[in-house]
Short mmCIF file of C-alpha atoms and ligand atoms in Angstrom, two decimals:
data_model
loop_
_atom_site.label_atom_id
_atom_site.label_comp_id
_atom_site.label_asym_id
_atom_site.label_seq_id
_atom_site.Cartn_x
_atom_site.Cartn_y
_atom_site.Cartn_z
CA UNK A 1 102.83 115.01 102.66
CA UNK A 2 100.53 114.62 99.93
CA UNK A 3 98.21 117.17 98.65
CA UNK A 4 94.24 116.86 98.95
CA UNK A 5 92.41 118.23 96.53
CA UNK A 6 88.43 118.75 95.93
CA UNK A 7 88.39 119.01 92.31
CA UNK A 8 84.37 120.59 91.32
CA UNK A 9 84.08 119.06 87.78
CA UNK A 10 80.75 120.77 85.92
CA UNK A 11 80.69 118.77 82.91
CA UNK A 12 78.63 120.48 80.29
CA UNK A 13 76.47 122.19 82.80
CA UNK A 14 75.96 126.75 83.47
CA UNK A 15 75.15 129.16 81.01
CA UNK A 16 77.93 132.45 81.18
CA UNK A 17 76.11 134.00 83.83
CA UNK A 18 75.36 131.32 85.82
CA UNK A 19 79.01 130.46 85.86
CA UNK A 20 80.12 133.83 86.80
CA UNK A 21 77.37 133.31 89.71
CA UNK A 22 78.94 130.13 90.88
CA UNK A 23 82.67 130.90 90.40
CA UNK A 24 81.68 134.43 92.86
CA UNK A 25 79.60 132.49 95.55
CA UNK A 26 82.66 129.76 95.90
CA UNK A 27 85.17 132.55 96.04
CA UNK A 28 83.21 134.33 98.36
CA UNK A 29 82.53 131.10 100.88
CA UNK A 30 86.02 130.35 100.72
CA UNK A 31 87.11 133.65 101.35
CA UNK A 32 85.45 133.81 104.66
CA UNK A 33 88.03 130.26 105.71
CA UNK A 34 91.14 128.97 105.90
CA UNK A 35 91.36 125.99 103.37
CA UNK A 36 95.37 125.78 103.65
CA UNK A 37 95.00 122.18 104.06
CA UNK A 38 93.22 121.66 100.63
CA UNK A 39 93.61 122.45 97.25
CA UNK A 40 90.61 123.60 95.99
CA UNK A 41 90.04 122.83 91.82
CA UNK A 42 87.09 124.08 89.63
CA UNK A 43 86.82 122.42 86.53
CA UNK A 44 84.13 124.84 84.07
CA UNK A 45 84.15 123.91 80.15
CA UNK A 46 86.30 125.19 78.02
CA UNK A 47 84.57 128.48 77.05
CA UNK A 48 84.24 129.56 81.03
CA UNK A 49 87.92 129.02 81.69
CA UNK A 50 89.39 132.16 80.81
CA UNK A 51 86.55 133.45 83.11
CA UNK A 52 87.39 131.17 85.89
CA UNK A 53 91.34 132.12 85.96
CA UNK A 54 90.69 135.72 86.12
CA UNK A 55 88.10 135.64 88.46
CA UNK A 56 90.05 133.32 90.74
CA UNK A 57 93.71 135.16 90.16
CA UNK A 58 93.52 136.47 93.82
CA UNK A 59 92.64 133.41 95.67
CA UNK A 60 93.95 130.06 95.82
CA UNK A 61 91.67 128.46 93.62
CA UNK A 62 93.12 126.47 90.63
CA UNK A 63 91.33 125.94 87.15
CA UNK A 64 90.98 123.00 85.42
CA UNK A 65 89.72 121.72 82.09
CA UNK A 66 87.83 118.97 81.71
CA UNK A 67 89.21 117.65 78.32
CA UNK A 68 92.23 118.64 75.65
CA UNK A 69 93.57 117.37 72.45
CA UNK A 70 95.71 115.05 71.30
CA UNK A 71 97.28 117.06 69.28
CA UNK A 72 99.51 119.93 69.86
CA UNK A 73 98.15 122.64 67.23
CA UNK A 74 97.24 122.71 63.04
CA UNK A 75 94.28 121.32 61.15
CA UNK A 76 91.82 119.88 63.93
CA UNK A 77 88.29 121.88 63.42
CA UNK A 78 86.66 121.84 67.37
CA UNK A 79 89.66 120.71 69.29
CA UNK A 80 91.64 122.98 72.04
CA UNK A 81 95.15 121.97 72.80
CA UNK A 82 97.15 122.03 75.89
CA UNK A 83 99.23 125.18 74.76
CA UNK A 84 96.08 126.86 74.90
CA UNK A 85 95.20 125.78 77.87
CA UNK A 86 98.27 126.73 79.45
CA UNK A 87 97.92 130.44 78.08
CA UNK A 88 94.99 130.56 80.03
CA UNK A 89 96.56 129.74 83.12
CA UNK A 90 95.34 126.15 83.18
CA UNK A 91 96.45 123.82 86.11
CA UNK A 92 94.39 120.77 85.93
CA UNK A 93 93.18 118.47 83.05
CA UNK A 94 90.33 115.65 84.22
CA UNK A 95 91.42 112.93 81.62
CA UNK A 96 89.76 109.07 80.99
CA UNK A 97 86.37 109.95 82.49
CA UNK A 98 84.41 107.18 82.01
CA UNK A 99 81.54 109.98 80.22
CA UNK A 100 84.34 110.39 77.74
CA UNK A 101 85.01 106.73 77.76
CA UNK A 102 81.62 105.86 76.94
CA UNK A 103 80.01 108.82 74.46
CA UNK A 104 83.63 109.74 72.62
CA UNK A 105 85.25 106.34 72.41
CA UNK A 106 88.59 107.51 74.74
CA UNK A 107 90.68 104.44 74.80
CA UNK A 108 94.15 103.96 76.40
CA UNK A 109 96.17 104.99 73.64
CA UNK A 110 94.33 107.97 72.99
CA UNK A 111 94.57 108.90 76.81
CA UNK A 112 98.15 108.29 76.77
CA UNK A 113 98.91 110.29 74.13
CA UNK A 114 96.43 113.18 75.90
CA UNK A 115 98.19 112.73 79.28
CA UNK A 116 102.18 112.79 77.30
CA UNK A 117 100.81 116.34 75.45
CA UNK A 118 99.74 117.82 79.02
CA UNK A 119 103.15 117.00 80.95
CA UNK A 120 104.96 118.47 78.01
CA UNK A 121 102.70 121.31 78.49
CA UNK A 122 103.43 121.42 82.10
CA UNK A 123 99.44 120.93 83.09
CA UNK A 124 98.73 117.89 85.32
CA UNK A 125 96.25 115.60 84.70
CA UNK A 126 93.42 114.31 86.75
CA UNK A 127 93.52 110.96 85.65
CA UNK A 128 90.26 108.68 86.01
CA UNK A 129 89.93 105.15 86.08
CA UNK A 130 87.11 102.98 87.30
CA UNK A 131 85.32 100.00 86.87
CA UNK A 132 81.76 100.09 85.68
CA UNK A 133 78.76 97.31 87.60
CA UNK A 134 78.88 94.10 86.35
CA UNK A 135 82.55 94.40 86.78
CA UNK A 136 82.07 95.17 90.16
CA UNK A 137 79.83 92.52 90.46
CA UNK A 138 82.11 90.05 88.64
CA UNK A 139 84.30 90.80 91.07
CA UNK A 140 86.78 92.15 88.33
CA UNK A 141 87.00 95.37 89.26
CA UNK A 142 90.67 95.15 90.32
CA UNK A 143 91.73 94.06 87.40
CA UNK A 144 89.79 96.80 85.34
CA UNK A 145 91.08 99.36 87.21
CA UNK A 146 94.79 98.24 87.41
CA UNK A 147 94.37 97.93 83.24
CA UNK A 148 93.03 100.93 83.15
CA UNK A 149 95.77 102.56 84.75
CA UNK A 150 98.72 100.94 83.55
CA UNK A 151 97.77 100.80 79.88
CA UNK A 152 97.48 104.70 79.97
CA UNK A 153 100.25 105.92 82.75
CA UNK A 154 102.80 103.38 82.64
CA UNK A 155 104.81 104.04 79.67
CA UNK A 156 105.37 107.35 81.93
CA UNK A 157 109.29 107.42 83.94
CA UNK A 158 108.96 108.46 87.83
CA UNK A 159 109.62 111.74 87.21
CA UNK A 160 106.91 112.37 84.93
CA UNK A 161 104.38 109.86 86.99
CA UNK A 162 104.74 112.20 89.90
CA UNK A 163 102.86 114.99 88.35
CA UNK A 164 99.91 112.77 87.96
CA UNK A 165 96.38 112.97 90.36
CA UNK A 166 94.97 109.88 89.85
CA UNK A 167 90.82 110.01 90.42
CA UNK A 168 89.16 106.27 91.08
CA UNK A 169 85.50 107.07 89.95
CA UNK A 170 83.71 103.65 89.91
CA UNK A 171 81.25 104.33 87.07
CA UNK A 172 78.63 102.57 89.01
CA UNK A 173 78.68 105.35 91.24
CA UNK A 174 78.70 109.02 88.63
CA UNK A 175 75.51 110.68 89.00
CA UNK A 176 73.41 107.75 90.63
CA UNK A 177 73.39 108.74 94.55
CA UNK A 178 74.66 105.46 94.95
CA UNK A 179 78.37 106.62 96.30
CA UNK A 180 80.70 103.68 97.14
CA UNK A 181 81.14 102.97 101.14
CA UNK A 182 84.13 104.15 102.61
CA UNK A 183 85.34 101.04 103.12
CA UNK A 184 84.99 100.22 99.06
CA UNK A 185 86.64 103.21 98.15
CA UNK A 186 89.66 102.66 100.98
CA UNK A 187 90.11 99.39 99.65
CA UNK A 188 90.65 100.71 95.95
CA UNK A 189 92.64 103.97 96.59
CA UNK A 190 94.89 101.17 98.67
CA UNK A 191 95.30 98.94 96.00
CA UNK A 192 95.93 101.77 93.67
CA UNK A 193 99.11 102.64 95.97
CA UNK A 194 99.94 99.20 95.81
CA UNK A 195 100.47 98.80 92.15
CA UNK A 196 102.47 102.60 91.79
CA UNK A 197 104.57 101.36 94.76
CA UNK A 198 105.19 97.90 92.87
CA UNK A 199 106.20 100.16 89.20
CA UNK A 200 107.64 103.53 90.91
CA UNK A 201 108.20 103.03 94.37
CA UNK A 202 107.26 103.77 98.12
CA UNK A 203 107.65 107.28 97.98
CA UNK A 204 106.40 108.08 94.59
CA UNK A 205 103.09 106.02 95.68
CA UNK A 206 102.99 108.03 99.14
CA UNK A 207 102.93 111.24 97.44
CA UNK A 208 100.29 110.58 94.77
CA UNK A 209 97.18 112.27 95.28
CA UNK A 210 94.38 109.36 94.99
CA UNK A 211 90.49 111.35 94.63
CA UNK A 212 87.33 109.95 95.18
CA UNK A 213 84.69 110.63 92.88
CA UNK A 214 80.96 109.51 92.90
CA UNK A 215 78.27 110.84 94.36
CA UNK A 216 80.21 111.99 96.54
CA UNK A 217 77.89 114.69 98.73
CA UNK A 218 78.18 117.03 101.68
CA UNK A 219 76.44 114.14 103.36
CA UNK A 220 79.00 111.87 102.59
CA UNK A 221 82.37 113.51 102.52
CA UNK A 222 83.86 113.71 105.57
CA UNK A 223 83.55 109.19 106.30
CA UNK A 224 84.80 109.09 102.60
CA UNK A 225 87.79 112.01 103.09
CA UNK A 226 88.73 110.18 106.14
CA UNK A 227 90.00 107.09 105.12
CA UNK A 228 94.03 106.98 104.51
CA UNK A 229 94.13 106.68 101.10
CA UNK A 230 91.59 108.84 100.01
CA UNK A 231 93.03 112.75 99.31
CA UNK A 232 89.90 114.29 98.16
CA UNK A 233 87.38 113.77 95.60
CA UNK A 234 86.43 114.68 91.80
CA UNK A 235 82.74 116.21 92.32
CA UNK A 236 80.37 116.73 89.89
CA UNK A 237 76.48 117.42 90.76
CA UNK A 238 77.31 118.32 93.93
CA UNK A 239 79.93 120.95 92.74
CA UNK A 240 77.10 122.99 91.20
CA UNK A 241 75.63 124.22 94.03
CA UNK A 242 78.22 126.91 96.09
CA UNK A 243 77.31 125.95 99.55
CA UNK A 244 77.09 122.27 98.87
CA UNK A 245 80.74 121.78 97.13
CA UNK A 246 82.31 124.72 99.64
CA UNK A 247 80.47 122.24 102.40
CA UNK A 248 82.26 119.30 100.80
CA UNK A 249 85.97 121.12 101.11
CA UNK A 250 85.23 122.06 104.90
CA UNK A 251 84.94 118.19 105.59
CA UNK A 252 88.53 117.56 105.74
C1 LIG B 1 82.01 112.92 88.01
O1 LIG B 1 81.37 112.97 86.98
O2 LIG B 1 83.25 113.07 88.00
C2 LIG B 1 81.29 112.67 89.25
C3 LIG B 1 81.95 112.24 90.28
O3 LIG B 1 79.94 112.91 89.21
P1 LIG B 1 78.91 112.87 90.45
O4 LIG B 1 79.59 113.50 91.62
O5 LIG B 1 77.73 113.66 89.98
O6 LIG B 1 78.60 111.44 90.70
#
């Protein structure tokens, strides 16, 4: 069976303190349930990881970062690379988020290239792909997505595609409290399993771990969680808040 995940992704959001605040109040929530049937993902910035794996060491709570270089180490003023990343006891990498898209120019061979330095790295990345509006409204979106995708995963053999958590975040939907319906998101994550079924086969698509991400709320989780293709989502305003993102895992 596939895993679920609800991946908390802050962005460039808490000061130190207010980090250690939030990591404490999610550990503590959780601590009082049983969330075997969900992996639970907190994705700080970089300088709050090390933080975030040592508060979390007791509890199964996995750390992610929310970016990495290209490059494996040397000469790069700013950057942090996967090996450091995996000193820290880093699970996760978000990668392709359309933010990073957008405001840093990420293309597909960059992405590539990021996603090829985290499996060598042995860090899985949280792939994102989504189409924004008047693609949507084109009726292109499909296509975006599917491009999106295979111009930055396919180049990857099964083995390696396995490791991947793919994360449809229609950009339409980031931080606008406009989430897409269930039925919108059902019908991507679907198609998304289509096309890795088509390249890698049935049971490499059945065991990929498809998130939701966009505005997705304690409101709206549980009708978005329960259609068959969605495994989760990729939260990020709603993830601030301990009792709201905790709220969002308990709605599997
Ligand atoms: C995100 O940025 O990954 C995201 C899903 O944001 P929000 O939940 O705030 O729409």
């Amino acid at each position: 069976m596939r895993k679920k995940i609800v991946a908390g992704n802050w962005k460039m959001n808490k000061t130190f303190s207010e980090a250690d605040d939030l990591i404490n109040k999610i550990i503590e929530l959780i601590s009082d349930n049983n969330f075997d049937n969900v992996g639970v993902v907190l994705c700080p910035p970089f300088v709050y990881l090390e933080l975030a794996t040592d508060m979390t060491e007791d509890i199964e709570i996995a750390v992610a970062a929310q970016n990495v270089s290209n490059y494996e180490f040397g000469a790069y003023t700013g950057e942090i690379s996967a090996p450091m990343l995996k000193s820290m006891d880093v699970e996760y990498c978000i990668l392709g988020h359309s933010e990073r898209r957008k405001y840093f120019n990420e293309d597909s061979k960059l992405l590539a290239e990021k996603v090829n330095i985290l499996l060598k790295n042995d860090i899985i990345p949280i792939f994102c792909c989504g189409e924004l509006l008047p693609e949507r409204e084109a009726g292109n979106h499909f296509n975006i997505v599917e491009k999106q995708i295979t111009d930055a995963l396919w180049h990857l053999d099964s083995v390696q595609f396995k490791k991947i958590v793919l994360a449809y975040e229609p950009v339409w939907a980031i931080g606008t409290g406009v989430n897409a319906t269930p039925e919108q998101a059902q019908e991507m994550h679907a198609f998304i399993r289509g096309i890795i079924s088509t390249k890698y086969g049935a049971e490499v698509a059945e065991n990929t771990t498809i998130l939701y991400g966009g505005s997705c709320n304690s409101k709206n989780a549980k009708e978005l969680f329960a259609n068959p293709d969605v495994d989760g989502g990729l939260i990020g305003g709603a993830s601030l808040k301990a009792e709201e993102f905790v709220k969002i895992i308990e709605s599997f």
